Coordinates of C-alpha atoms in Angstrom, one line a residue:
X15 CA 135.4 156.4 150.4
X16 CA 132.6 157.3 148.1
X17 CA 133.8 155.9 145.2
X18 CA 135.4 152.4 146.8
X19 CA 131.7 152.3 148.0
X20 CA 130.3 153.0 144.5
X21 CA 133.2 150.7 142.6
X22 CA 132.2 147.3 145.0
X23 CA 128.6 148.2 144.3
X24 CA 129.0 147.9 141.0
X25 CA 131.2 144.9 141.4
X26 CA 128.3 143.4 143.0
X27 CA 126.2 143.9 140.5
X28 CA 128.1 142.3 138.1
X29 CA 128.7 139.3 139.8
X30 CA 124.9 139.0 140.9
X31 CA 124.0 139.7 137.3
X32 CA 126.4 137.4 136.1
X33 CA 125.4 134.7 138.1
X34 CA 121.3 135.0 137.1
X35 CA 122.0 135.0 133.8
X36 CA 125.2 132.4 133.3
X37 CA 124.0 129.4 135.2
X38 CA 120.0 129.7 133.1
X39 CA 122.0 130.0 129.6
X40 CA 124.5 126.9 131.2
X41 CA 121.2 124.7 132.0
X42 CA 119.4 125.7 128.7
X43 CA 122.9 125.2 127.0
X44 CA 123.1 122.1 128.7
X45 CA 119.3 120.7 128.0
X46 CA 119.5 121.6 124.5
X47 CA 122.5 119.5 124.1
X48 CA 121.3 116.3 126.0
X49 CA 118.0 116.9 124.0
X50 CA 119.7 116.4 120.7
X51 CA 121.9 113.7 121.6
X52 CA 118.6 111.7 122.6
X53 CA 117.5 112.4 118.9

């Protein structure tokens, strides 16, 4: 019970982190790109 807890905690965590940093680097990504197509 402990551990189930613990493990979809952690799996939570992931995705949350995941989330906050993957969709910034996808816009930045995504900026950069359209940036040097205009130049």
């Amino acid at each position: 019970m402990v551990f189930s807890d613990f493990l979809n905690s952690i799996i939570t965590n992931i995705i949350i982190y995941w989330v906050f940093l993957f969709i910034p680097l996808q816009i930045f990504y995504a900026g950069t790109r359209n940036r040097s197509k205009i130049v």
